[in-house]
PDB file of C-alpha atoms and ligand atoms in Angstrom:
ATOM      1  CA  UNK T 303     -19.144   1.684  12.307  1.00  0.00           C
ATOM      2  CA  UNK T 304     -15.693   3.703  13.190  1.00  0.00           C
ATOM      3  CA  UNK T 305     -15.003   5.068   9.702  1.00  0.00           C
ATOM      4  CA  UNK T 306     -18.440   5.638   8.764  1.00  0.00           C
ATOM      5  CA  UNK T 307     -19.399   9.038   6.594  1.00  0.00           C
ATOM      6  CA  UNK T 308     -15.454   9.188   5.326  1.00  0.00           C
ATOM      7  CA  UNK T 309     -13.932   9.785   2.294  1.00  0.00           C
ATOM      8  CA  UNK T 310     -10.480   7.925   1.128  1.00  0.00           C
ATOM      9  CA  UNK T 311      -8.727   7.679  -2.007  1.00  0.00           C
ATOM     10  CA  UNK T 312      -6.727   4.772  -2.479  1.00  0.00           C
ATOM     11  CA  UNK T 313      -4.284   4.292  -5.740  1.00  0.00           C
ATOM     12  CA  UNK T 314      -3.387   1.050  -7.753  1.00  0.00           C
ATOM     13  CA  UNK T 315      -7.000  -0.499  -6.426  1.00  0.00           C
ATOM     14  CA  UNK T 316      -7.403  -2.651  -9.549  1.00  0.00           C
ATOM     15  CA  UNK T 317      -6.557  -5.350  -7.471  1.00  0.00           C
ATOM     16  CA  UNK T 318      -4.812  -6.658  -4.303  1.00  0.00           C
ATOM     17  CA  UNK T 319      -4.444  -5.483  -1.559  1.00  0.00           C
ATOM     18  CA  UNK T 320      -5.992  -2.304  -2.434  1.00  0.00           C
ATOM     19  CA  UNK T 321      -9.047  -3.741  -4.207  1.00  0.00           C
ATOM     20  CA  UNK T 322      -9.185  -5.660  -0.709  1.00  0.00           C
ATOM     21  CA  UNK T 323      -8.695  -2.249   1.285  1.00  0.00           C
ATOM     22  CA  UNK T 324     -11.510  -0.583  -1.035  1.00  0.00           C
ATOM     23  CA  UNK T 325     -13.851  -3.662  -0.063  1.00  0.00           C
ATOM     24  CA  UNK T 326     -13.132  -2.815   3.753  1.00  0.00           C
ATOM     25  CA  UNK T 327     -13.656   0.769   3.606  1.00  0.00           C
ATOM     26  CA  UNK T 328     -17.071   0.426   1.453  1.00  0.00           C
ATOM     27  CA  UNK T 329     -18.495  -2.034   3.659  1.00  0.00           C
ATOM     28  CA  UNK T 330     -17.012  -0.287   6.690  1.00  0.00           C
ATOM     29  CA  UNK T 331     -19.102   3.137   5.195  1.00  0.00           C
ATOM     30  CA  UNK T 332     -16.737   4.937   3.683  1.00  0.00           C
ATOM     31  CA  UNK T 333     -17.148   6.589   0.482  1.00  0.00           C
ATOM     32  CA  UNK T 334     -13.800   5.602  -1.557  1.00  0.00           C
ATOM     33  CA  UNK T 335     -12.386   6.868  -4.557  1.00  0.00           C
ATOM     34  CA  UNK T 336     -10.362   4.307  -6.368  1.00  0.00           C
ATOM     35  CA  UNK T 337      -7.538   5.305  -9.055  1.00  0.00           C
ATOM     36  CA  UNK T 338      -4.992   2.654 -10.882  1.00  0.00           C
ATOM     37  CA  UNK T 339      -2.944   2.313 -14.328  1.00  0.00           C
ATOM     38  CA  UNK T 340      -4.983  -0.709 -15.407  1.00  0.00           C
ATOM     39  CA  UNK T 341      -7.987   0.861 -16.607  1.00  0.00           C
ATOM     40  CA  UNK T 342      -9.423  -2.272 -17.718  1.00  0.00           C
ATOM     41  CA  UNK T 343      -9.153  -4.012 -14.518  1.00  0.00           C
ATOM     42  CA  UNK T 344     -10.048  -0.483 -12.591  1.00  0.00           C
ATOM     43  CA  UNK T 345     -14.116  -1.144 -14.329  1.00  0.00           C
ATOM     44  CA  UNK T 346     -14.052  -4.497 -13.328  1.00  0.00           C
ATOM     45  CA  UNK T 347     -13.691  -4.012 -10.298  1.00  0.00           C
ATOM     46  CA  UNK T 348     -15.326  -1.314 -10.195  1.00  0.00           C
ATOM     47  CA  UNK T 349     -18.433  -3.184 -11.736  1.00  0.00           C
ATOM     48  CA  UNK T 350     -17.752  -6.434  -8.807  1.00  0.00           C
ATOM     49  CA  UNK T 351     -17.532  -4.081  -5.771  1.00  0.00           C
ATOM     50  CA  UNK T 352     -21.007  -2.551  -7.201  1.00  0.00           C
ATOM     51  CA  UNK T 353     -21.725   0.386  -5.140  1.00  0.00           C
ATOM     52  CA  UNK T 354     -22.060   3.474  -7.539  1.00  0.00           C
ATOM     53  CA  UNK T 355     -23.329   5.114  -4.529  1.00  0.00           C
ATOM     54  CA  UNK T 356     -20.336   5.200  -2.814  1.00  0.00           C
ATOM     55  CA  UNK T 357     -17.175   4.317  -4.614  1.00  0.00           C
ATOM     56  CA  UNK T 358     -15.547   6.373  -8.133  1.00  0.00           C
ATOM     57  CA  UNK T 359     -12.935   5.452  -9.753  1.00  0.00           C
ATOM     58  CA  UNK T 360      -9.936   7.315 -11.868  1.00  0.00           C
ATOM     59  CA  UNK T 361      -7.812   5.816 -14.493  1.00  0.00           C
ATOM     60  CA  UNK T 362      -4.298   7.306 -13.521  1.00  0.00           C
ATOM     61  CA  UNK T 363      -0.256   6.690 -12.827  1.00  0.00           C
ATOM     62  CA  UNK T 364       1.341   7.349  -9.313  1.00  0.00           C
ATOM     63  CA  UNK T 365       4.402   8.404 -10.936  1.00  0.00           C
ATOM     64  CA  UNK T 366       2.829  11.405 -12.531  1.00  0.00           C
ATOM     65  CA  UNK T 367       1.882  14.166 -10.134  1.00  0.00           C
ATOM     66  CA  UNK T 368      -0.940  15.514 -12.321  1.00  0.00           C
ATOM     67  CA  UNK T 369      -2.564  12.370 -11.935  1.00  0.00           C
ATOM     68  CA  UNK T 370      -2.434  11.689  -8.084  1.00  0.00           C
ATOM     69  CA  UNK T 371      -3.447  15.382  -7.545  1.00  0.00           C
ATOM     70  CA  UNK T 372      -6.336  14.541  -9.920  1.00  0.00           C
ATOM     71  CA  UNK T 373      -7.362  11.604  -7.836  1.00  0.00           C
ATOM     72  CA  UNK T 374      -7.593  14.041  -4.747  1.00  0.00           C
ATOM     73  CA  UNK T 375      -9.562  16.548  -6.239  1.00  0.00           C
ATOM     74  CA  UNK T 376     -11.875  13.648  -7.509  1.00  0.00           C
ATOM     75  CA  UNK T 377     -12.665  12.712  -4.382  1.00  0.00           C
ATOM     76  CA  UNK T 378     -13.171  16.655  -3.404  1.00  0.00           C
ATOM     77  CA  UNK T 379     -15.471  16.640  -5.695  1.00  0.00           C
ATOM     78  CA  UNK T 380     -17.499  13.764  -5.519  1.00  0.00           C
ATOM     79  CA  UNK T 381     -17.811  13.523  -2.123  1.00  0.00           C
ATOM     80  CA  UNK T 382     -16.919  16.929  -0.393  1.00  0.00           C
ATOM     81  CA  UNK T 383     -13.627  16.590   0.859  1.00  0.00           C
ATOM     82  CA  UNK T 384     -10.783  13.916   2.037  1.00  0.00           C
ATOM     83  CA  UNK T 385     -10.359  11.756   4.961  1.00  0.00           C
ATOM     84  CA  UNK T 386      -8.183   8.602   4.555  1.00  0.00           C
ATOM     85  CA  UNK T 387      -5.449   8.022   1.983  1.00  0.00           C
ATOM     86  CA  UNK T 388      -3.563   5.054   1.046  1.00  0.00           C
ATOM     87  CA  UNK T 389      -0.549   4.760  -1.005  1.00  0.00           C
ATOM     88  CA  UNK T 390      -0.419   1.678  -2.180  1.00  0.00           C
ATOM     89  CA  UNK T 391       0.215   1.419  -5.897  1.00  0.00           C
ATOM     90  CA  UNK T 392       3.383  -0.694  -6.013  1.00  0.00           C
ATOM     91  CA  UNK T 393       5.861  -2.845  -8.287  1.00  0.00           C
ATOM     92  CA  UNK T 394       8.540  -5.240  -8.027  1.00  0.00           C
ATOM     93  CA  UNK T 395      10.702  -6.394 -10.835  1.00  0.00           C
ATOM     94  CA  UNK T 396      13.114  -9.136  -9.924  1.00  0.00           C
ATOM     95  CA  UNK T 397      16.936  -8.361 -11.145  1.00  0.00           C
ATOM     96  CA  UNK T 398      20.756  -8.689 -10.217  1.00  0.00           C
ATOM     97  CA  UNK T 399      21.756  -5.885  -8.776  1.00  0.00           C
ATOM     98  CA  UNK T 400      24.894  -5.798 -11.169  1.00  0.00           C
ATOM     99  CA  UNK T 401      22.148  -5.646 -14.253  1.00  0.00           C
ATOM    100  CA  UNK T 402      19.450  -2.518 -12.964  1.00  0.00           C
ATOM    101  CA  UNK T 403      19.578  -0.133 -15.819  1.00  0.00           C
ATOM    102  CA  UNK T 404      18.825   3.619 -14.773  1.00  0.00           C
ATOM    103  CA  UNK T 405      15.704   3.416 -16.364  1.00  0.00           C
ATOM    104  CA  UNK T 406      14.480   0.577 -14.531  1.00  0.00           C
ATOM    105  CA  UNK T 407      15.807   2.007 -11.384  1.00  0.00           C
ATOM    106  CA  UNK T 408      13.705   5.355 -11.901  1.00  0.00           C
ATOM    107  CA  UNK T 409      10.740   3.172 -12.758  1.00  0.00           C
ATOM    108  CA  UNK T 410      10.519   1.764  -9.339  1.00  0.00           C
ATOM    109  CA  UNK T 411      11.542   4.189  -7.124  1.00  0.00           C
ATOM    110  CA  UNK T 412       8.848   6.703  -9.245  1.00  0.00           C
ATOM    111  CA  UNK T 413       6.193   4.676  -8.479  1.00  0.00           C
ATOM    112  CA  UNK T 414       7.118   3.371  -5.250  1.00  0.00           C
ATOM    113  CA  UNK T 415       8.504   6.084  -3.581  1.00  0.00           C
ATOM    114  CA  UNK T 416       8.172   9.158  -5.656  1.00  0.00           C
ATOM    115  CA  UNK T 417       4.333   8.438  -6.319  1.00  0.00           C
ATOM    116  CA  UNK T 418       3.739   7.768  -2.252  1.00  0.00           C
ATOM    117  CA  UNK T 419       5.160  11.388  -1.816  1.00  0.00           C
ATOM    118  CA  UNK T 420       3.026  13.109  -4.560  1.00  0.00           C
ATOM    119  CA  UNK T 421       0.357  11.124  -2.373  1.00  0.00           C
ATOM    120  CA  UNK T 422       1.601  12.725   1.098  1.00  0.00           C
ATOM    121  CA  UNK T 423       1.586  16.047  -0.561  1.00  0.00           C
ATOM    122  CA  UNK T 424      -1.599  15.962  -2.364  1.00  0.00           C
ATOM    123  CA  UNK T 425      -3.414  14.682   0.604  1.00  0.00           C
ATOM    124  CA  UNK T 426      -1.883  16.570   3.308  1.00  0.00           C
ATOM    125  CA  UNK T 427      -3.339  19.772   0.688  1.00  0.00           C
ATOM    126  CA  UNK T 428      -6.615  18.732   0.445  1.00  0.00           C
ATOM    127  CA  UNK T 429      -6.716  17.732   4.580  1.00  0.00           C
ATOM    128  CA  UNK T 430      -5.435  21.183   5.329  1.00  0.00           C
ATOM    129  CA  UNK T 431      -7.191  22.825   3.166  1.00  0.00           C
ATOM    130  CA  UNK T 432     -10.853  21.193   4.811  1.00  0.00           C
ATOM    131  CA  UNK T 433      -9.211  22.476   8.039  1.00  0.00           C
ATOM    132  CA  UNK T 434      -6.845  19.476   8.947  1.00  0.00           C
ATOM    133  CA  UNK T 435      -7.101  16.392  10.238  1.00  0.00           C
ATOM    134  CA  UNK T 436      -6.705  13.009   8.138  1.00  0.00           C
ATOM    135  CA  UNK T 437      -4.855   9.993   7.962  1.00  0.00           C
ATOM    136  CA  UNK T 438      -2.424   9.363   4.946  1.00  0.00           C
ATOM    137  CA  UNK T 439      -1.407   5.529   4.611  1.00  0.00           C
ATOM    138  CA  UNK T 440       1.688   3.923   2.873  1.00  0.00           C
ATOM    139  CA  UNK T 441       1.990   0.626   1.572  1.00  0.00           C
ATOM    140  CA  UNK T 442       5.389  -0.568   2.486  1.00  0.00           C
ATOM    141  CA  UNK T 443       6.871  -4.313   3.275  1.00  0.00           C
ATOM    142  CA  UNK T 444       8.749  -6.418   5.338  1.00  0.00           C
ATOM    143  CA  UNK T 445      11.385  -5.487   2.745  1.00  0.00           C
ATOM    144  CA  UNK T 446      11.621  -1.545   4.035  1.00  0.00           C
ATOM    145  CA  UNK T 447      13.848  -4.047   6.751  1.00  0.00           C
ATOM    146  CA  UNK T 448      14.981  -6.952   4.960  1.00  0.00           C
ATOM    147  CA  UNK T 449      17.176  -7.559   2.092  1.00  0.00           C
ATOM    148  CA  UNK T 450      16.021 -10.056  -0.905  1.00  0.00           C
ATOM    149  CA  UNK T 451      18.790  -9.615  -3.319  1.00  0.00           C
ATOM    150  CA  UNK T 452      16.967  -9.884  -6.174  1.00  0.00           C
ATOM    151  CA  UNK T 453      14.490  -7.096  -5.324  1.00  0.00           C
ATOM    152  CA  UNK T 454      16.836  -4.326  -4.866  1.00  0.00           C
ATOM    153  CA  UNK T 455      15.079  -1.386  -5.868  1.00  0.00           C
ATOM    154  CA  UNK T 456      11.955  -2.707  -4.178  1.00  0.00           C
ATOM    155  CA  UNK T 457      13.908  -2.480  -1.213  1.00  0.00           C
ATOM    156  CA  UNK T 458      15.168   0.630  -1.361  1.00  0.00           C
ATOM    157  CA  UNK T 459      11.898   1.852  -2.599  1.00  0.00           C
ATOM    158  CA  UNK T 460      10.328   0.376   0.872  1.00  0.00           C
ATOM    159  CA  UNK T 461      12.979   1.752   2.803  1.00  0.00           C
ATOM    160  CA  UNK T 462      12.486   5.027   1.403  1.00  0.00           C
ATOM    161  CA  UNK T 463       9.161   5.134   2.651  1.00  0.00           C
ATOM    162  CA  UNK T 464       9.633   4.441   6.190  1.00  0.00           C
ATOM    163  CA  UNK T 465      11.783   7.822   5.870  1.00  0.00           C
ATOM    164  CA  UNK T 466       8.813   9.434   4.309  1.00  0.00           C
ATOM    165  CA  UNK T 467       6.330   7.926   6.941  1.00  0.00           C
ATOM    166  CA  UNK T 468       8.222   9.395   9.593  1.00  0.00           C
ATOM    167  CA  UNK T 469       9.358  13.100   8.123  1.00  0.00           C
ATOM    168  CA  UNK T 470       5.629  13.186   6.863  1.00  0.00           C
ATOM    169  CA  UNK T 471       4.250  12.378  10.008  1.00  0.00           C
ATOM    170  CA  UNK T 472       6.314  15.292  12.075  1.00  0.00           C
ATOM    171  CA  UNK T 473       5.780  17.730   9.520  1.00  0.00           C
ATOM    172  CA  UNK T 474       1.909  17.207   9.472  1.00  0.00           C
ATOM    173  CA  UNK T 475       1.446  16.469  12.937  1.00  0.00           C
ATOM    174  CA  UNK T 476       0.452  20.400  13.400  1.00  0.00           C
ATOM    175  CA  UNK T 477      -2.393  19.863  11.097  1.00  0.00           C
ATOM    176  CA  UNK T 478      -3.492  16.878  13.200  1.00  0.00           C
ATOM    177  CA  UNK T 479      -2.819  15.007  10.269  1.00  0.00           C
ATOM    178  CA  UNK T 480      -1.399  11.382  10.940  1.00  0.00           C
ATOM    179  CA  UNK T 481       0.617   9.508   8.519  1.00  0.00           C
ATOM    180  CA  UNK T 482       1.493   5.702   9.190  1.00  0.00           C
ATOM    181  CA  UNK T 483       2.510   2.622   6.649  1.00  0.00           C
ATOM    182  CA  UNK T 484       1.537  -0.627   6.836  1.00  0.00           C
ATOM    183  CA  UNK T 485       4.196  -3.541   5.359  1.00  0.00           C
ATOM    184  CA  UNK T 486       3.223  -6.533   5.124  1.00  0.00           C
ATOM    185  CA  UNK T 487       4.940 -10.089   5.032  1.00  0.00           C
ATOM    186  CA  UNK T 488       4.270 -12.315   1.970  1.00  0.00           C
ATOM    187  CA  UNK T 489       0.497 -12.098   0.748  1.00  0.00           C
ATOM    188  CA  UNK T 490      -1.068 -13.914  -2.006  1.00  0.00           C
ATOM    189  CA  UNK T 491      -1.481 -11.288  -4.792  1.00  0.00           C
ATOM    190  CA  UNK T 492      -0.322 -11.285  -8.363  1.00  0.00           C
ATOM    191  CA  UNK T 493       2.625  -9.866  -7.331  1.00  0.00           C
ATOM    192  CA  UNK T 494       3.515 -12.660  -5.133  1.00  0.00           C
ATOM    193  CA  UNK T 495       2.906 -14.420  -7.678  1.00  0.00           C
ATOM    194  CA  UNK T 496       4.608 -13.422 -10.812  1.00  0.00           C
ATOM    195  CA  UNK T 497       7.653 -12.127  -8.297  1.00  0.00           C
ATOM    196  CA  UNK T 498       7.953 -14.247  -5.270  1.00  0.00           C
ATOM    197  CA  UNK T 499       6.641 -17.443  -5.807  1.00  0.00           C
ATOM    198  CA  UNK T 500       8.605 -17.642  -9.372  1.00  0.00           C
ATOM    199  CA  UNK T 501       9.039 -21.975  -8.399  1.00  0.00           C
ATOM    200  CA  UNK T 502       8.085 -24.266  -5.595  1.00  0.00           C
ATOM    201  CA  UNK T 503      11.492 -24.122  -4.456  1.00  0.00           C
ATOM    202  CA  UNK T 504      11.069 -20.046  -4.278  1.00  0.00           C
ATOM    203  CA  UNK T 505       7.476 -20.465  -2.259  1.00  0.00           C
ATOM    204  CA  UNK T 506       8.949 -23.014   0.197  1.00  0.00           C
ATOM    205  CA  UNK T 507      11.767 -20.523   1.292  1.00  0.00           C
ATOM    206  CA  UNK T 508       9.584 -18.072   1.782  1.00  0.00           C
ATOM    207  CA  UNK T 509       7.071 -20.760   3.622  1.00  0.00           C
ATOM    208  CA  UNK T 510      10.979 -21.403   5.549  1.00  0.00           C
ATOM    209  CA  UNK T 511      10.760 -17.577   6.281  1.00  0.00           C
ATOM    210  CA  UNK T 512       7.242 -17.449   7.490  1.00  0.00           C
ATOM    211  CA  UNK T 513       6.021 -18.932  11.255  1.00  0.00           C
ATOM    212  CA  UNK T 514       2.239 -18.936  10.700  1.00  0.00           C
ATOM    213  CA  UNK T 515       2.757 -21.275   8.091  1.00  0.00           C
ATOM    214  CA  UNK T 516       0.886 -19.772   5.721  1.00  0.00           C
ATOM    215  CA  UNK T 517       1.251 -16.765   2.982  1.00  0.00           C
ATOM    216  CA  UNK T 518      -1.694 -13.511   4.196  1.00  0.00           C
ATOM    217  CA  UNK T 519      -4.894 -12.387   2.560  1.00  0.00           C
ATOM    218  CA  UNK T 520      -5.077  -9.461   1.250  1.00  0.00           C
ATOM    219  CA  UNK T 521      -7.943  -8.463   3.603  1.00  0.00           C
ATOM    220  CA  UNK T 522      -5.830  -9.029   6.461  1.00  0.00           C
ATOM    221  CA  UNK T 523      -3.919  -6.083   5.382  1.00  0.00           C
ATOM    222  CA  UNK T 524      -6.906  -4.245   4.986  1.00  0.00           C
ATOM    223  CA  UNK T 525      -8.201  -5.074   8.408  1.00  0.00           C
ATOM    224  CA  UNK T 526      -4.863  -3.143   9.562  1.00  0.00           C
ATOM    225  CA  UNK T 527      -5.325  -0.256   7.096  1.00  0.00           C
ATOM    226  CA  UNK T 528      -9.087   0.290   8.283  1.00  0.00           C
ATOM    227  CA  UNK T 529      -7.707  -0.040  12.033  1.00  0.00           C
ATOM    228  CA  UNK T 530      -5.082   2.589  11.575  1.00  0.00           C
ATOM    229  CA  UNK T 531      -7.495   5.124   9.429  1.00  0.00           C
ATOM    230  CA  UNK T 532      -9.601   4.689  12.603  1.00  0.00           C
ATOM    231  CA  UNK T 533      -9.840   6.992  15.851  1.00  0.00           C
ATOM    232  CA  UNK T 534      -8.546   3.405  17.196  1.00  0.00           C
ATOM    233  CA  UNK T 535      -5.231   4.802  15.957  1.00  0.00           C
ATOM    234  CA  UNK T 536      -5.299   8.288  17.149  1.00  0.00           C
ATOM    235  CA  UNK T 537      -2.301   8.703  18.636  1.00  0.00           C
ATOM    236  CA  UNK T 538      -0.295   6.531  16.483  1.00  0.00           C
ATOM    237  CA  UNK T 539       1.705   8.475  13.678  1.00  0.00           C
ATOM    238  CA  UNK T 540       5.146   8.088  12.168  1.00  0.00           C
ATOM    239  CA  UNK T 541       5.220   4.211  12.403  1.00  0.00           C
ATOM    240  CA  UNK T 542       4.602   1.139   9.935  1.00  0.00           C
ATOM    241  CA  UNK T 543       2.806  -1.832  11.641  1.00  0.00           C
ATOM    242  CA  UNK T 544       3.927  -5.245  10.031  1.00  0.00           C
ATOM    243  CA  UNK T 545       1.146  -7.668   9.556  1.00  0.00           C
ATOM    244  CA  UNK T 546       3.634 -10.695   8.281  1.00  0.00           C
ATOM    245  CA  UNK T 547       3.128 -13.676  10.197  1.00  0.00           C
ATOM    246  CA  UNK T 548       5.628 -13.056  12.520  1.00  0.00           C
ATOM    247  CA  UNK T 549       8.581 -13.046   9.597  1.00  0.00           C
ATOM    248  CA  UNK T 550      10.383  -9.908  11.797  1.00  0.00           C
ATOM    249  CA  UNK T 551      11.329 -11.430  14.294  1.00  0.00           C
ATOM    250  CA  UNK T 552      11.885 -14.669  13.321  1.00  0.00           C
ATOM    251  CA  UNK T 553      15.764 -15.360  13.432  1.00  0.00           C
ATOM    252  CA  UNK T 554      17.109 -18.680  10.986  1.00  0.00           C
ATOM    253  CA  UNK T 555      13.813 -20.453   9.281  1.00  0.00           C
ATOM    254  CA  UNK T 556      11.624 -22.514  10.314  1.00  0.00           C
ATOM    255  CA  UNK T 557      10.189 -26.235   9.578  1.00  0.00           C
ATOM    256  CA  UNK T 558       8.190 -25.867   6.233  1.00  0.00           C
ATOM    257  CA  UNK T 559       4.384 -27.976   7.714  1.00  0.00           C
ATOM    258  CA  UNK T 560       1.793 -25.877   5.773  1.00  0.00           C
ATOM    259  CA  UNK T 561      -1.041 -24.753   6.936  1.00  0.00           C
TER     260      UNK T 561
HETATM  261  N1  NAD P 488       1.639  -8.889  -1.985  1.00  0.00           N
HETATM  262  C1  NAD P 488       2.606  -8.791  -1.060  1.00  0.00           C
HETATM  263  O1  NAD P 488       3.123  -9.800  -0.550  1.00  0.00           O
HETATM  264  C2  NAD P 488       3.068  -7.448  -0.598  1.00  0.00           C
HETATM  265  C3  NAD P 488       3.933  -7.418   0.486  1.00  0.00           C
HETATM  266  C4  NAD P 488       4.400  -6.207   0.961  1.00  0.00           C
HETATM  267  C5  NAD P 488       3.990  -5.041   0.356  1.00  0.00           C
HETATM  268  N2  NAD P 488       3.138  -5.077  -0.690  1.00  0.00           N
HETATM  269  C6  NAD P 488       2.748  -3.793  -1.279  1.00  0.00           C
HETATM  270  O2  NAD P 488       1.363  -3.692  -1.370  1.00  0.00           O
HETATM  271  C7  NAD P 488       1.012  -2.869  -2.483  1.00  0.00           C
HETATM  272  C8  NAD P 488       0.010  -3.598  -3.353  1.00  0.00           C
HETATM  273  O3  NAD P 488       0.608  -4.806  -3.782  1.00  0.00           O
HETATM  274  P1  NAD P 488      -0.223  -6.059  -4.340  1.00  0.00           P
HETATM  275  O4  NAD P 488       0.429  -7.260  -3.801  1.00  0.00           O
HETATM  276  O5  NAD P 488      -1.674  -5.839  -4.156  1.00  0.00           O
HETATM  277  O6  NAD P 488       0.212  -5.950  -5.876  1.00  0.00           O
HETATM  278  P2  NAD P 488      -0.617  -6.172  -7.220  1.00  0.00           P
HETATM  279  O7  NAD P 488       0.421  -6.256  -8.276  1.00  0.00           O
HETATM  280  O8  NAD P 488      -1.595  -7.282  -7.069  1.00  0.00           O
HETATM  281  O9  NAD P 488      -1.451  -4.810  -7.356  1.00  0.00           O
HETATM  282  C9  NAD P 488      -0.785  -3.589  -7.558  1.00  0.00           C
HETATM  283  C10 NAD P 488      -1.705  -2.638  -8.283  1.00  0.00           C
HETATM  284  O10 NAD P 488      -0.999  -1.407  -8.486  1.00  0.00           O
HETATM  285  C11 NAD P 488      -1.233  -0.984  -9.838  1.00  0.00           C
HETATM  286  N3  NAD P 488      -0.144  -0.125 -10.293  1.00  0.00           N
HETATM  287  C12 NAD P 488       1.087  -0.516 -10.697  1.00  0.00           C
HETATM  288  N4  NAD P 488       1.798   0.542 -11.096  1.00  0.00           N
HETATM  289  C13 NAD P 488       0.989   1.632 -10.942  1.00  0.00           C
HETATM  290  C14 NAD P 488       1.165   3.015 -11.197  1.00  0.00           C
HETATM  291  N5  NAD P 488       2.304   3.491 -11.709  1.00  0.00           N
HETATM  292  N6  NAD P 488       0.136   3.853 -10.910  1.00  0.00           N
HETATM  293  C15 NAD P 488      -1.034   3.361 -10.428  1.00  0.00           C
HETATM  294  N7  NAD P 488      -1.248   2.064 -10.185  1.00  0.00           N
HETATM  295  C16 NAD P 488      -0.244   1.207 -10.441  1.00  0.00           C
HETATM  296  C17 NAD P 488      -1.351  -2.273 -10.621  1.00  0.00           C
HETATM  297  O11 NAD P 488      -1.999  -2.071 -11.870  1.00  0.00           O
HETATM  298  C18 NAD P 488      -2.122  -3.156  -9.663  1.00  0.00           C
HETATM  299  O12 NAD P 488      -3.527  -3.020  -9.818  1.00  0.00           O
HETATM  300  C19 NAD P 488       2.330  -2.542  -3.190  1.00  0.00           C
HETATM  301  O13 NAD P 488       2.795  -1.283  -2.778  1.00  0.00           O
HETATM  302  C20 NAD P 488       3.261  -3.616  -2.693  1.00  0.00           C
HETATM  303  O14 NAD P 488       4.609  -3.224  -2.715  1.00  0.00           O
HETATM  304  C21 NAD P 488       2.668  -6.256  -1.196  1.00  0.00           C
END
């Protein structure tokens, strides 16, 4: 197995598409540490992936800096040192851009942008610190591209973090340390859920939106995260690979015949 004897970190792995990621990585060898705000739903899964030999998890917030650097030195700890690290932990809140209060606007770029950076730095620490090397993973989205008017801050949020992909990925390429995002296209997650698909009519223009006809798994993100954490990947740094069905490049819509 390619990643096999690694360590990664991966925050807001409660569920998703980073409980999906955490799956990949265990059964791919990789010791993982997993950190989210939900501590509830951190045990259970915790408790479903069942693998106390390899996996540890860490209640904590991406927005607080304490707490991602805590997750890091967990993993340090438990395991020796840091390989992989994915930035995943993520919200979207759907609202006229006329009505985003300040707070809610520093709510969502904290976490989504400001908590992937204390991620880059914390990581690229730890990596350089163990003598470099290491691959440092951001969840982004089709939307770091597209516009959805009623997820602005989510968009600017993705958009911030192709910018951080890319300075990251210069800046650490000395330490052989490579830093790529993933963004995927519509996948069926809670999020999807409770923000996309808010009424038929919602999940048929996205269906309009989406040429394979059908909305992702969250393992077939996780396929792409476990490709790019892999030497597969080694001279790939800087970019975000868009597993979405072929949304990018499709121009108009097309004919909604599910799949
Ligand atoms: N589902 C999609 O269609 C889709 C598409 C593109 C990008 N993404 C991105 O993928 C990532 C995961 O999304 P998902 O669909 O699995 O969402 P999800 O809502 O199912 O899971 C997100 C997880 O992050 C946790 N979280 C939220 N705020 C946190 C915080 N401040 N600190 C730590 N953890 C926190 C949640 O508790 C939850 O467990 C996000 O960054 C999201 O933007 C998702």
């Amino acid at each position: 197995m390619k990643l096999s004897g690694k360590v990664a970190a991966i925050t807001g792995a409660a569920r998703g598409i980073g409980k999906a990621c955490a799956k990949r990585f265990l059964d791919d060898g990789v010791k993982v540490v997993i950190s989210d705000v939900d501590a509830e739903g951190l045990a259970a899964t915790a408790a479903e992936l069942a693998r106390p030999d390899a996996l540890r998890t860490i209640v904590g917030n991406v927005a607080k800096r304490a707490d991602v650097d805590q997750l890091v030195a967990t993993a340090a700890k438990e395991f020796g040192r840091l390989d992989i690290m994915v930035n995943n932990a993520g919200v979207a809140r759907n609202r006229d851009i006329l009505e985003i209060s300040e707070e809610e606007f520093d709510e969502i770029i904290g976490i989504n942008l400001k908590g992937a950076f204390f991620g880059v730095q914390a990581a690229a620490k730890q990596m350089i610190a163990q003598g470099g090397g290491g691959v440092i993973i951001n969840m982004s989205s089709v939307n770091a591209l597209l516009a959805i008017p009623a997820l602005a801050t989510y968009a600017m949020s993705k958009g911030g973090m192709k910018q951080l992909t890319s300075v990251a990925a210069v800046a650490l390429a000395p330490h052989n340390i490579r830093v790529v995002a993933v963004g995927p296209g519509t996948i069926l997650t809670d999020m999807v859920a409770s923000s996309i698909y808010t009424s038929e009519d919602a999940r048929k223009t996205v269906m309009s939106r989406t040429p394979a006809g059908r909305g992702g798994e969250p393992s077939e993100v996780a396929s792409v995260v476990a490709f790019l954490a892999s030497d597969d990947a080694s001279y790939i740094t800087g970019q975000t690979i868009y597993p979405d069905g072929g949304r990018l490049v499709l121009n108009y819509t097309v004919p909604v015949k599910e799949k």
